mmCIF file of C-alpha atoms in Angstrom:
data_model
loop_
_atom_site.group_PDB
_atom_site.id
_atom_site.type_symbol
_atom_site.label_atom_id
_atom_site.label_comp_id
_atom_site.label_asym_id
_atom_site.label_seq_id
_atom_site.Cartn_x
_atom_site.Cartn_y
_atom_site.Cartn_z
ATOM 1 C CA UNK A 1 72.211 179.504 -59.892
ATOM 2 C CA UNK A 2 69.128 181.381 -60.958
ATOM 3 C CA UNK A 3 68.534 178.907 -63.465
ATOM 4 C CA UNK A 4 65.458 180.479 -65.346
ATOM 5 C CA UNK A 5 67.040 183.742 -65.464
ATOM 6 C CA UNK A 6 70.172 182.321 -67.082
ATOM 7 C CA UNK A 7 68.393 180.372 -69.294
ATOM 8 C CA UNK A 8 67.352 183.713 -70.791
ATOM 9 C CA UNK A 9 70.489 185.565 -70.394
ATOM 10 C CA UNK A 10 73.195 183.084 -71.456
ATOM 11 C CA UNK A 11 72.661 183.181 -75.083
ATOM 12 C CA UNK A 12 73.292 186.910 -75.091
ATOM 13 C CA UNK A 13 75.889 186.976 -72.123
ATOM 14 C CA UNK A 14 78.931 187.986 -74.048
ATOM 15 C CA UNK A 15 76.922 190.874 -75.786
ATOM 16 C CA UNK A 16 76.156 192.515 -72.254
ATOM 17 C CA UNK A 17 77.990 195.276 -70.938
ATOM 18 C CA UNK A 18 78.341 196.046 -67.168
ATOM 19 C CA UNK A 19 78.695 199.287 -65.319
ATOM 20 C CA UNK A 20 79.857 199.930 -61.618
ATOM 21 C CA UNK A 21 78.846 202.976 -60.020
ATOM 22 C CA UNK A 22 82.134 204.720 -58.297
ATOM 23 C CA UNK A 23 81.791 208.197 -56.852
ATOM 24 C CA UNK A 24 78.464 208.700 -58.816
ATOM 25 C CA UNK A 25 79.892 207.996 -62.189
ATOM 26 C CA UNK A 26 79.485 204.500 -64.087
ATOM 27 C CA UNK A 27 82.824 202.512 -65.031
ATOM 28 C CA UNK A 28 82.110 200.161 -67.839
ATOM 29 C CA UNK A 29 83.453 196.567 -68.826
ATOM 30 C CA UNK A 30 82.327 193.775 -70.970
ATOM 31 C CA UNK A 31 83.482 190.224 -71.480
ATOM 32 C CA UNK A 32 84.760 187.859 -74.075
ATOM 33 C CA UNK A 33 85.778 184.210 -74.661
ATOM 34 C CA UNK A 34 89.443 185.137 -75.795
ATOM 35 C CA UNK A 35 91.799 187.717 -74.543
ATOM 36 C CA UNK A 36 93.526 189.985 -77.035
ATOM 37 C CA UNK A 37 95.766 191.929 -75.019
ATOM 38 C CA UNK A 38 93.301 194.570 -73.711
ATOM 39 C CA UNK A 39 94.168 196.594 -70.720
ATOM 40 C CA UNK A 40 92.488 195.883 -67.217
ATOM 41 C CA UNK A 41 88.998 197.617 -66.858
ATOM 42 C CA UNK A 42 89.253 200.776 -64.794
ATOM 43 C CA UNK A 43 86.848 199.388 -62.011
ATOM 44 C CA UNK A 44 89.612 196.659 -61.232
ATOM 45 C CA UNK A 45 92.823 198.734 -61.462
ATOM 46 C CA UNK A 46 92.668 199.868 -57.708
ATOM 47 C CA UNK A 47 91.674 196.655 -56.366
ATOM 48 C CA UNK A 48 94.615 195.501 -53.971
ATOM 49 C CA UNK A 49 96.148 191.843 -54.569
ATOM 50 C CA UNK A 50 94.297 190.025 -51.750
ATOM 51 C CA UNK A 51 90.691 191.663 -52.408
ATOM 52 C CA UNK A 52 87.961 189.563 -53.912
ATOM 53 C CA UNK A 53 85.467 190.898 -55.992
ATOM 54 C CA UNK A 54 82.048 189.680 -56.976
ATOM 55 C CA UNK A 55 78.732 190.938 -58.649
ATOM 56 C CA UNK A 56 74.899 190.108 -57.705
ATOM 57 C CA UNK A 57 72.567 190.810 -60.244
ATOM 58 C CA UNK A 58 68.678 190.601 -59.396
ATOM 59 C CA UNK A 59 66.746 188.981 -62.100
ATOM 60 C CA UNK A 60 63.189 188.287 -61.954
ATOM 61 C CA UNK A 61 60.558 188.365 -64.811
ATOM 62 C CA UNK A 62 58.029 190.175 -62.463
ATOM 63 C CA UNK A 63 59.349 193.727 -62.014
ATOM 64 C CA UNK A 64 57.629 194.412 -58.608
ATOM 65 C CA UNK A 65 59.242 191.251 -57.204
ATOM 66 C CA UNK A 66 62.564 192.364 -58.744
ATOM 67 C CA UNK A 67 62.279 195.980 -57.239
ATOM 68 C CA UNK A 68 61.444 194.882 -53.814
ATOM 69 C CA UNK A 69 64.095 192.047 -53.700
ATOM 70 C CA UNK A 70 66.824 194.558 -54.955
ATOM 71 C CA UNK A 71 65.764 196.954 -52.354
ATOM 72 C CA UNK A 72 65.858 194.083 -49.420
ATOM 73 C CA UNK A 73 69.200 192.673 -50.843
ATOM 74 C CA UNK A 74 70.808 195.956 -50.105
ATOM 75 C CA UNK A 75 69.792 195.962 -46.660
ATOM 76 C CA UNK A 76 70.639 192.407 -46.056
ATOM 77 C CA UNK A 77 74.314 192.972 -47.591
ATOM 78 C CA UNK A 78 74.734 196.132 -45.589
ATOM 79 C CA UNK A 79 73.770 194.218 -42.388
ATOM 80 C CA UNK A 80 75.423 190.846 -42.990
ATOM 81 C CA UNK A 81 78.711 191.569 -44.671
ATOM 82 C CA UNK A 82 82.023 192.371 -42.955
ATOM 83 C CA UNK A 83 82.685 196.090 -42.581
ATOM 84 C CA UNK A 84 85.801 195.705 -44.747
ATOM 85 C CA UNK A 85 83.516 195.076 -47.737
ATOM 86 C CA UNK A 86 82.605 197.882 -50.124
ATOM 87 C CA UNK A 87 79.334 197.498 -51.975
ATOM 88 C CA UNK A 88 78.515 199.668 -55.172
ATOM 89 C CA UNK A 89 75.427 199.784 -57.418
ATOM 90 C CA UNK A 90 75.984 197.814 -60.588
ATOM 91 C CA UNK A 91 73.954 197.096 -64.126
ATOM 92 C CA UNK A 92 74.123 194.846 -66.662
ATOM 93 C CA UNK A 93 72.490 195.687 -70.174
ATOM 94 C CA UNK A 94 72.598 195.298 -73.983
ATOM 95 C CA UNK A 95 73.788 198.552 -75.337
ATOM 96 C CA UNK A 96 70.988 200.851 -76.663
ATOM 97 C CA UNK A 97 68.323 198.198 -75.917
ATOM 98 C CA UNK A 98 65.307 199.150 -74.154
ATOM 99 C CA UNK A 99 64.115 197.079 -70.867
ATOM 100 C CA UNK A 100 67.520 194.984 -70.974
ATOM 101 C CA UNK A 101 68.648 196.527 -67.957
ATOM 102 C CA UNK A 102 69.408 194.040 -64.787
ATOM 103 C CA UNK A 103 70.351 195.954 -61.749
ATOM 104 C CA UNK A 104 72.503 194.674 -58.776
ATOM 105 C CA UNK A 105 75.590 195.290 -56.696
ATOM 106 C CA UNK A 106 79.413 194.995 -57.119
ATOM 107 C CA UNK A 107 81.198 193.575 -53.938
ATOM 108 C CA UNK A 108 84.797 194.279 -52.990
ATOM 109 C CA UNK A 109 85.890 192.200 -50.095
ATOM 110 C CA UNK A 110 89.137 193.441 -48.327
ATOM 111 C CA UNK A 111 88.914 190.890 -45.455
ATOM 112 C CA UNK A 112 91.863 188.446 -44.838
ATOM 113 C CA UNK A 113 91.267 184.689 -44.430
ATOM 114 C CA UNK A 114 88.127 182.919 -45.060
ATOM 115 C CA UNK A 115 85.683 184.682 -46.787
ATOM 116 C CA UNK A 116 82.656 185.618 -44.854
ATOM 117 C CA UNK A 117 80.844 187.308 -47.963
ATOM 118 C CA UNK A 118 81.425 184.261 -50.057
ATOM 119 C CA UNK A 119 79.512 181.903 -47.502
ATOM 120 C CA UNK A 120 76.665 184.766 -47.511
ATOM 121 C CA UNK A 121 76.688 184.685 -51.457
ATOM 122 C CA UNK A 122 76.373 180.758 -51.710
ATOM 123 C CA UNK A 123 73.131 181.157 -49.448
ATOM 124 C CA UNK A 124 72.086 183.774 -51.897
ATOM 125 C CA UNK A 125 72.263 181.670 -55.046
ATOM 126 C CA UNK A 126 69.651 179.517 -53.745
ATOM 127 C CA UNK A 127 67.289 182.321 -54.764
ATOM 128 C CA UNK A 128 66.246 182.087 -58.408
ATOM 129 C CA UNK A 129 66.261 185.784 -58.468
ATOM 130 C CA UNK A 130 69.803 186.372 -57.858
ATOM 131 C CA UNK A 131 72.776 185.903 -60.089
ATOM 132 C CA UNK A 132 76.211 185.764 -58.720
ATOM 133 C CA UNK A 133 79.786 186.285 -60.267
ATOM 134 C CA UNK A 134 83.207 186.242 -59.134
ATOM 135 C CA UNK A 135 86.065 188.014 -60.463
ATOM 136 C CA UNK A 136 89.543 186.341 -60.573
ATOM 137 C CA UNK A 137 93.111 188.086 -61.148
ATOM 138 C CA UNK A 138 95.860 186.260 -62.788
ATOM 139 C CA UNK A 139 99.276 185.953 -60.867
ATOM 140 C CA UNK A 140 100.764 189.001 -62.721
ATOM 141 C CA UNK A 141 97.601 191.121 -62.153
ATOM 142 C CA UNK A 142 97.266 191.864 -65.941
ATOM 143 C CA UNK A 143 94.099 189.501 -66.675
ATOM 144 C CA UNK A 144 90.846 189.516 -64.812
ATOM 145 C CA UNK A 145 88.308 186.687 -65.527
ATOM 146 C CA UNK A 146 84.315 186.467 -64.764
ATOM 147 C CA UNK A 147 83.069 183.199 -63.530
ATOM 148 C CA UNK A 148 79.160 182.624 -63.065
ATOM 149 C CA UNK A 149 78.147 180.522 -59.989
ATOM 150 C CA UNK A 150 75.598 177.839 -60.194
ATOM 151 C CA UNK A 151 74.530 175.185 -57.570
ATOM 152 C CA UNK A 152 74.109 171.314 -58.172
ATOM 153 C CA UNK A 153 72.046 170.688 -55.128
ATOM 154 C CA UNK A 154 71.684 172.739 -51.679
ATOM 155 C CA UNK A 155 75.089 172.036 -50.599
ATOM 156 C CA UNK A 156 77.667 172.246 -53.442
ATOM 157 C CA UNK A 157 78.578 174.862 -55.947
ATOM 158 C CA UNK A 158 79.748 174.932 -59.492
ATOM 159 C CA UNK A 159 81.487 177.507 -61.633
ATOM 160 C CA UNK A 160 80.150 178.045 -64.999
ATOM 161 C CA UNK A 161 82.578 178.995 -68.170
ATOM 162 C CA UNK A 162 85.126 181.666 -67.733
ATOM 163 C CA UNK A 163 85.146 184.865 -69.484
ATOM 164 C CA UNK A 164 87.725 187.389 -69.808
ATOM 165 C CA UNK A 165 86.890 190.888 -68.414
ATOM 166 C CA UNK A 166 88.036 193.953 -70.754
ATOM 167 C CA UNK A 167 87.279 197.315 -70.834
ATOM 168 C CA UNK A 168 84.068 198.631 -72.555
ATOM 169 C CA UNK A 169 83.341 202.476 -73.879
ATOM 170 C CA UNK A 170 80.685 204.212 -72.605
ATOM 171 C CA UNK A 171 77.444 203.510 -74.669
ATOM 172 C CA UNK A 172 75.604 206.059 -76.845
ATOM 173 C CA UNK A 173 72.913 206.117 -73.944
ATOM 174 C CA UNK A 174 73.429 206.265 -70.437
ATOM 175 C CA UNK A 175 72.304 202.639 -69.105
ATOM 176 C CA UNK A 176 69.430 203.939 -66.763
ATOM 177 C CA UNK A 177 67.829 205.680 -69.777
ATOM 178 C CA UNK A 178 67.167 202.070 -71.145
ATOM 179 C CA UNK A 179 64.713 201.588 -68.192
ATOM 180 C CA UNK A 180 62.990 204.832 -67.424
ATOM 181 C CA UNK A 181 59.910 204.429 -69.461
ATOM 182 C CA UNK A 182 57.109 203.047 -67.220
ATOM 183 C CA UNK A 183 59.645 202.250 -64.530
ATOM 184 C CA UNK A 184 61.036 205.609 -63.212
ATOM 185 C CA UNK A 185 58.529 207.782 -65.204
ATOM 186 C CA UNK A 186 54.913 206.655 -65.818
ATOM 187 C CA UNK A 187 53.270 207.607 -69.304
ATOM 188 C CA UNK A 188 49.924 206.156 -68.777
ATOM 189 C CA UNK A 189 47.290 205.463 -66.067
ATOM 190 C CA UNK A 190 47.339 201.676 -66.785
ATOM 191 C CA UNK A 191 50.961 201.043 -66.433
ATOM 192 C CA UNK A 192 51.236 202.741 -62.989
ATOM 193 C CA UNK A 193 47.735 201.066 -61.992
ATOM 194 C CA UNK A 194 49.178 197.677 -62.765
ATOM 195 C CA UNK A 195 52.364 198.321 -60.660
ATOM 196 C CA UNK A 196 50.084 199.256 -57.820
ATOM 197 C CA UNK A 197 47.648 196.677 -58.137
ATOM 198 C CA UNK A 198 50.582 193.898 -58.215
ATOM 199 C CA UNK A 199 52.045 195.684 -54.920
ATOM 200 C CA UNK A 200 48.585 195.325 -53.075
ATOM 201 C CA UNK A 201 49.422 191.732 -51.811
ATOM 202 C CA UNK A 202 52.679 192.951 -50.050
ATOM 203 C CA UNK A 203 51.724 196.783 -49.220
ATOM 204 C CA UNK A 204 48.214 197.042 -47.377
ATOM 205 C CA UNK A 205 48.113 200.791 -48.239
ATOM 206 C CA UNK A 206 48.073 200.102 -51.981
ATOM 207 C CA UNK A 207 44.542 198.810 -51.683
ATOM 208 C CA UNK A 208 43.183 202.250 -50.093
ATOM 209 C CA UNK A 209 44.932 204.051 -53.044
ATOM 210 C CA UNK A 210 43.417 202.155 -55.680
ATOM 211 C CA UNK A 211 40.096 202.498 -54.392
ATOM 212 C CA UNK A 212 40.454 206.455 -54.770
ATOM 213 C CA UNK A 213 41.534 206.216 -58.335
ATOM 214 C CA UNK A 214 39.334 207.876 -61.151
ATOM 215 C CA UNK A 215 38.348 206.406 -64.536
ATOM 216 C CA UNK A 216 40.645 207.095 -67.365
ATOM 217 C CA UNK A 217 38.169 209.474 -69.174
ATOM 218 C CA UNK A 218 38.057 211.610 -65.808
ATOM 219 C CA UNK A 219 41.620 212.112 -65.873
ATOM 220 C CA UNK A 220 41.877 213.464 -69.266
ATOM 221 C CA UNK A 221 38.757 215.478 -69.679
ATOM 222 C CA UNK A 222 39.352 219.170 -70.595
ATOM 223 C CA UNK A 223 37.689 221.763 -68.428
ATOM 224 C CA UNK A 224 36.148 224.984 -69.530
ATOM 225 C CA UNK A 225 38.379 227.155 -67.514
ATOM 226 C CA UNK A 226 42.331 227.576 -67.949
ATOM 227 C CA UNK A 227 44.657 225.526 -65.771
ATOM 228 C CA UNK A 228 47.796 227.042 -64.632
ATOM 229 C CA UNK A 229 50.520 224.723 -62.868
ATOM 230 C CA UNK A 230 53.299 226.423 -60.801
ATOM 231 C CA UNK A 231 56.407 224.359 -60.497
ATOM 232 C CA UNK A 232 59.719 224.879 -58.794
ATOM 233 C CA UNK A 233 62.148 223.611 -56.112
ATOM 234 C CA UNK A 234 61.346 224.033 -52.482
ATOM 235 C CA UNK A 235 61.434 227.528 -51.141
ATOM 236 C CA UNK A 236 61.029 229.182 -54.574
ATOM 237 C CA UNK A 237 57.799 230.969 -53.441
ATOM 238 C CA UNK A 238 55.314 228.432 -54.943
ATOM 239 C CA UNK A 239 52.983 228.449 -51.875
ATOM 240 C CA UNK A 240 52.757 232.155 -51.766
ATOM 241 C CA UNK A 241 52.302 232.578 -55.407
ATOM 242 C CA UNK A 242 49.653 229.839 -55.584
ATOM 243 C CA UNK A 243 47.711 231.424 -52.933
ATOM 244 C CA UNK A 244 48.048 234.920 -54.273
ATOM 245 C CA UNK A 245 46.872 233.779 -57.915
ATOM 246 C CA UNK A 246 43.872 231.876 -56.265
ATOM 247 C CA UNK A 247 42.562 235.380 -54.586
ATOM 248 C CA UNK A 248 43.760 237.460 -57.510
ATOM 249 C CA UNK A 249 41.851 235.394 -60.233
ATOM 250 C CA UNK A 250 39.060 233.733 -58.071
ATOM 251 C CA UNK A 251 40.495 230.486 -58.705
ATOM 252 C CA UNK A 252 40.185 227.012 -57.337
ATOM 253 C CA UNK A 253 43.840 225.900 -55.780
ATOM 254 C CA UNK A 254 44.675 222.199 -55.927
ATOM 255 C CA UNK A 255 48.119 220.540 -55.189
ATOM 256 C CA UNK A 256 49.743 217.295 -56.363
ATOM 257 C CA UNK A 257 50.016 214.875 -54.875
ATOM 258 C CA UNK A 258 46.470 215.554 -53.631
ATOM 259 C CA UNK A 259 45.223 215.814 -50.123
ATOM 260 C CA UNK A 260 43.638 212.547 -50.250
ATOM 261 C CA UNK A 261 46.781 210.627 -50.548
ATOM 262 C CA UNK A 262 48.773 212.211 -47.657
ATOM 263 C CA UNK A 263 48.141 209.373 -45.041
ATOM 264 C CA UNK A 264 49.947 206.960 -47.600
ATOM 265 C CA UNK A 265 53.029 209.131 -48.467
ATOM 266 C CA UNK A 266 55.119 208.124 -45.669
ATOM 267 C CA UNK A 267 54.459 204.361 -46.568
ATOM 268 C CA UNK A 268 55.008 204.713 -50.283
ATOM 269 C CA UNK A 269 58.526 206.927 -49.796
ATOM 270 C CA UNK A 270 59.862 203.903 -48.147
ATOM 271 C CA UNK A 271 59.416 201.753 -51.118
ATOM 272 C CA UNK A 272 61.521 200.902 -54.062
ATOM 273 C CA UNK A 273 61.534 203.497 -56.810
ATOM 274 C CA UNK A 274 59.161 201.602 -59.145
ATOM 275 C CA UNK A 275 56.493 201.340 -56.625
ATOM 276 C CA UNK A 276 56.903 205.056 -55.269
ATOM 277 C CA UNK A 277 57.033 206.500 -58.676
ATOM 278 C CA UNK A 278 53.759 204.605 -59.654
ATOM 279 C CA UNK A 279 52.118 205.958 -56.407
ATOM 280 C CA UNK A 280 52.879 209.672 -57.328
ATOM 281 C CA UNK A 281 52.132 209.182 -61.041
ATOM 282 C CA UNK A 282 48.728 207.974 -59.858
ATOM 283 C CA UNK A 283 48.340 210.995 -57.619
ATOM 284 C CA UNK A 284 48.492 213.066 -61.014
ATOM 285 C CA UNK A 285 45.598 211.226 -62.450
ATOM 286 C CA UNK A 286 43.617 211.968 -58.847
ATOM 287 C CA UNK A 287 44.535 215.497 -58.989
ATOM 288 C CA UNK A 288 43.669 215.767 -62.972
ATOM 289 C CA UNK A 289 40.097 214.476 -62.076
ATOM 290 C CA UNK A 290 39.949 217.243 -59.604
ATOM 291 C CA UNK A 291 41.133 219.865 -62.043
ATOM 292 C CA UNK A 292 38.332 218.454 -64.356
ATOM 293 C CA UNK A 293 35.855 218.789 -61.950
ATOM 294 C CA UNK A 294 36.899 222.356 -60.616
ATOM 295 C CA UNK A 295 37.822 223.754 -64.170
ATOM 296 C CA UNK A 296 34.290 223.632 -65.109
ATOM 297 C CA UNK A 297 33.365 226.413 -62.835
ATOM 298 C CA UNK A 298 36.430 228.492 -62.337
ATOM 299 C CA UNK A 299 40.138 228.819 -63.369
ATOM 300 C CA UNK A 300 42.405 226.352 -61.507
ATOM 301 C CA UNK A 301 45.868 226.849 -60.111
ATOM 302 C CA UNK A 302 47.947 223.748 -59.417
ATOM 303 C CA UNK A 303 50.835 223.698 -56.865
ATOM 304 C CA UNK A 304 53.187 220.998 -58.879
ATOM 305 C CA UNK A 305 51.848 218.525 -61.432
ATOM 306 C CA UNK A 306 53.427 216.052 -63.772
ATOM 307 C CA UNK A 307 56.495 217.971 -64.445
ATOM 308 C CA UNK A 308 57.689 217.520 -60.943
ATOM 309 C CA UNK A 309 57.162 213.954 -60.857
ATOM 310 C CA UNK A 310 59.141 213.452 -64.052
ATOM 311 C CA UNK A 311 62.055 215.841 -63.296
ATOM 312 C CA UNK A 312 62.880 214.175 -59.950
ATOM 313 C CA UNK A 313 62.575 210.896 -61.100
ATOM 314 C CA UNK A 314 64.588 211.318 -64.438
ATOM 315 C CA UNK A 315 67.424 213.369 -62.302
ATOM 316 C CA UNK A 316 67.561 210.549 -59.699
ATOM 317 C CA UNK A 317 67.659 207.561 -61.963
ATOM 318 C CA UNK A 318 70.507 209.022 -64.370
ATOM 319 C CA UNK A 319 73.745 209.043 -62.354
ATOM 320 C CA UNK A 320 76.714 211.179 -63.414
ATOM 321 C CA UNK A 321 76.838 214.450 -65.218
ATOM 322 C CA UNK A 322 74.035 216.460 -66.852
ATOM 323 C CA UNK A 323 75.122 215.186 -70.176
ATOM 324 C CA UNK A 324 73.836 211.642 -69.172
ATOM 325 C CA UNK A 325 70.405 212.585 -69.274
ATOM 326 C CA UNK A 326 68.231 211.567 -72.092
ATOM 327 C CA UNK A 327 68.919 213.881 -75.063
ATOM 328 C CA UNK A 328 66.448 216.670 -75.372
ATOM 329 C CA UNK A 329 63.426 215.759 -77.607
ATOM 330 C CA UNK A 330 63.625 212.088 -76.170
ATOM 331 C CA UNK A 331 60.202 210.461 -75.738
ATOM 332 C CA UNK A 332 60.835 210.608 -71.799
ATOM 333 C CA UNK A 333 60.220 214.104 -71.874
ATOM 334 C CA UNK A 334 56.586 213.955 -73.354
ATOM 335 C CA UNK A 335 53.606 214.476 -71.572
ATOM 336 C CA UNK A 336 51.432 211.384 -71.085
ATOM 337 C CA UNK A 337 48.752 211.095 -73.546
ATOM 338 C CA UNK A 338 45.896 210.032 -71.240
ATOM 339 C CA UNK A 339 46.549 212.830 -68.532
ATOM 340 C CA UNK A 340 44.919 216.196 -68.633
ATOM 341 C CA UNK A 341 47.280 218.907 -70.082
ATOM 342 C CA UNK A 342 47.345 222.254 -68.510
ATOM 343 C CA UNK A 343 47.005 225.716 -70.171
ATOM 344 C CA UNK A 344 50.340 226.832 -68.934
ATOM 345 C CA UNK A 345 53.114 225.851 -66.654
ATOM 346 C CA UNK A 346 55.333 228.294 -64.875
ATOM 347 C CA UNK A 347 58.530 227.392 -63.269
ATOM 348 C CA UNK A 348 60.134 229.609 -60.504
ATOM 349 C CA UNK A 349 63.893 229.595 -60.405
ATOM 350 C CA UNK A 350 65.956 230.924 -57.871
ATOM 351 C CA UNK A 351 69.682 231.387 -56.965
ATOM 352 C CA UNK A 352 70.855 228.221 -54.869
ATOM 353 C CA UNK A 353 72.279 230.264 -52.266
ATOM 354 C CA UNK A 354 69.035 232.187 -51.879
ATOM 355 C CA UNK A 355 66.985 229.084 -51.947
ATOM 356 C CA UNK A 356 68.949 227.647 -48.845
ATOM 357 C CA UNK A 357 68.671 230.824 -47.074
ATOM 358 C CA UNK A 358 64.836 230.561 -47.447
ATOM 359 C CA UNK A 359 64.779 226.880 -46.334
ATOM 360 C CA UNK A 360 66.695 227.548 -43.216
ATOM 361 C CA UNK A 361 64.376 230.589 -42.297
ATOM 362 C CA UNK A 362 61.375 228.186 -42.861
ATOM 363 C CA UNK A 363 62.595 225.691 -40.379
ATOM 364 C CA UNK A 364 60.916 222.604 -42.141
ATOM 365 C CA UNK A 365 61.785 219.213 -42.719
ATOM 366 C CA UNK A 366 62.779 218.193 -46.104
ATOM 367 C CA UNK A 367 62.024 215.365 -48.111
ATOM 368 C CA UNK A 368 64.991 213.065 -49.142
ATOM 369 C CA UNK A 369 65.054 214.294 -52.660
ATOM 370 C CA UNK A 370 65.039 218.089 -51.338
ATOM 371 C CA UNK A 371 67.870 217.421 -48.878
ATOM 372 C CA UNK A 372 69.807 215.794 -52.143
ATOM 373 C CA UNK A 373 69.271 218.990 -53.759
ATOM 374 C CA UNK A 374 70.792 221.123 -51.016
ATOM 375 C CA UNK A 375 74.101 218.986 -50.644
ATOM 376 C CA UNK A 376 74.331 217.780 -54.328
ATOM 377 C CA UNK A 377 74.729 220.547 -56.781
ATOM 378 C CA UNK A 378 74.832 218.063 -59.586
ATOM 379 C CA UNK A 379 71.468 216.668 -58.815
ATOM 380 C CA UNK A 380 70.056 219.883 -58.699
ATOM 381 C CA UNK A 381 71.259 220.907 -62.013
ATOM 382 C CA UNK A 382 69.993 217.646 -63.522
ATOM 383 C CA UNK A 383 66.600 218.327 -61.833
ATOM 384 C CA UNK A 384 66.519 221.793 -63.340
ATOM 385 C CA UNK A 385 67.558 220.673 -66.915
ATOM 386 C CA UNK A 386 64.739 218.004 -66.901
ATOM 387 C CA UNK A 387 62.187 220.527 -66.182
ATOM 388 C CA UNK A 388 63.465 222.535 -69.246
ATOM 389 C CA UNK A 389 63.360 219.625 -71.316
ATOM 390 C CA UNK A 390 59.719 218.510 -70.511
ATOM 391 C CA UNK A 391 57.380 219.202 -73.275
ATOM 392 C CA UNK A 392 53.612 219.300 -73.921
ATOM 393 C CA UNK A 393 53.631 221.754 -72.625
ATOM 394 C CA UNK A 394 56.986 223.214 -71.721
ATOM 395 C CA UNK A 395 57.744 225.181 -68.742
ATOM 396 C CA UNK A 396 57.787 229.035 -68.929
ATOM 397 C CA UNK A 397 60.713 230.064 -66.483
ATOM 398 C CA UNK A 398 60.183 232.904 -64.013
ATOM 399 C CA UNK A 399 62.664 234.492 -61.668
ATOM 400 C CA UNK A 400 61.309 234.113 -58.446
ATOM 401 C CA UNK A 401 63.952 236.294 -56.655
ATOM 402 C CA UNK A 402 62.294 239.622 -56.658
ATOM 403 C CA UNK A 403 59.532 240.692 -53.970
ATOM 404 C CA UNK A 404 56.584 238.475 -54.010
ATOM 405 C CA UNK A 405 54.126 241.001 -55.345
ATOM 406 C CA UNK A 406 56.362 241.720 -58.290
ATOM 407 C CA UNK A 407 56.541 237.844 -59.139
ATOM 408 C CA UNK A 408 52.980 237.748 -58.904
ATOM 409 C CA UNK A 409 52.364 240.590 -61.444
ATOM 410 C CA UNK A 410 54.737 238.992 -63.955
ATOM 411 C CA UNK A 411 52.980 235.685 -63.457
ATOM 412 C CA UNK A 412 49.400 237.482 -64.025
ATOM 413 C CA UNK A 413 50.851 239.060 -67.035
ATOM 414 C CA UNK A 414 51.729 235.550 -68.551
ATOM 415 C CA UNK A 415 48.396 234.339 -67.785
ATOM 416 C CA UNK A 416 46.579 237.157 -69.145
ATOM 417 C CA UNK A 417 48.769 236.988 -72.491
ATOM 418 C CA UNK A 418 48.498 232.999 -72.708
ATOM 419 C CA UNK A 419 45.183 232.133 -71.096
ATOM 420 C CA UNK A 420 43.172 235.246 -71.828
ATOM 421 C CA UNK A 421 42.054 236.052 -68.342
#
């Protein structure tokens, strides 16, 4: 068993709630020492008589190690488990308690005969970072119990105390929201820097990124001229508009992430969310330094900035319906206090079908998140709603469906009204 992890978790084990993601929505259950006639939790109701169920939770005090191992564990399970096994994302958490979230996987083994998956799990519990549980059904199928695995030595395995598995109501806050701050969205230079610094031992490209970072003062210095950020999904006309604004206003045009990070993007796009988000967060601080420098001489137009980084991360982290997002006014939508604030943020919106038509016309490759936008309407709605809820400054929405020259004139009116240009 992951001894060190369990020493911390066991005292609160019965207070924890567990969630399994099925079809994009979490199903909740909890455990207790005595059964009081509760129904079988929804996640177990469709388990066939001879199916075997397990959970694996990734526990480590070092979040970079935890994030890397979580991603590697998924690859290993998908590669080594029999094809008859179903694997689903899983969480364990203390309801409404920040930073209590532990991520893992729920495994349903539908193979007949000796369990290959159980042999694999026996090997995994040799790691101090993995906590394994098995779930057992009573003969009549009306009761399910959970048992934690441990090992006495490298050859034998023991089961800890048995707990009854019972349904649990959905918590007040979606469990992912307990873990967003400085994991999915970063709110300070220092937090993102620490993640990339710890990653440098295992990701060589991290060192070159760290060498390009500005000082904290440079990332929040206020320029003399206005800073206008243009946000929006791909194919909403950001490139056309930003270039037209540059020419119309005699402004400098910058992009986030900055050009200097382009050689590293492919590498960090393959990393777990914690490391990937830290990389893009630091990109905003590099862009902020560039804004401060250019903004002393001329107005600055920025193609995407912190709003994009936060909106996509929040929408990705929180599964299920739009109502699962952190409530409007939540601290997750607040602008980082150490990052330069723009004078105006314009969010271009477009009918989804028109946006798809424009994307097809461009014939360009899309990022993984942009592909998700195209085939998952719910994800797109969550991104758009997250954009709408971000404050400090909030986005001003502009319909991007008219011809480009009309959109330009509308945005110029906004800039003249709010920035006095």
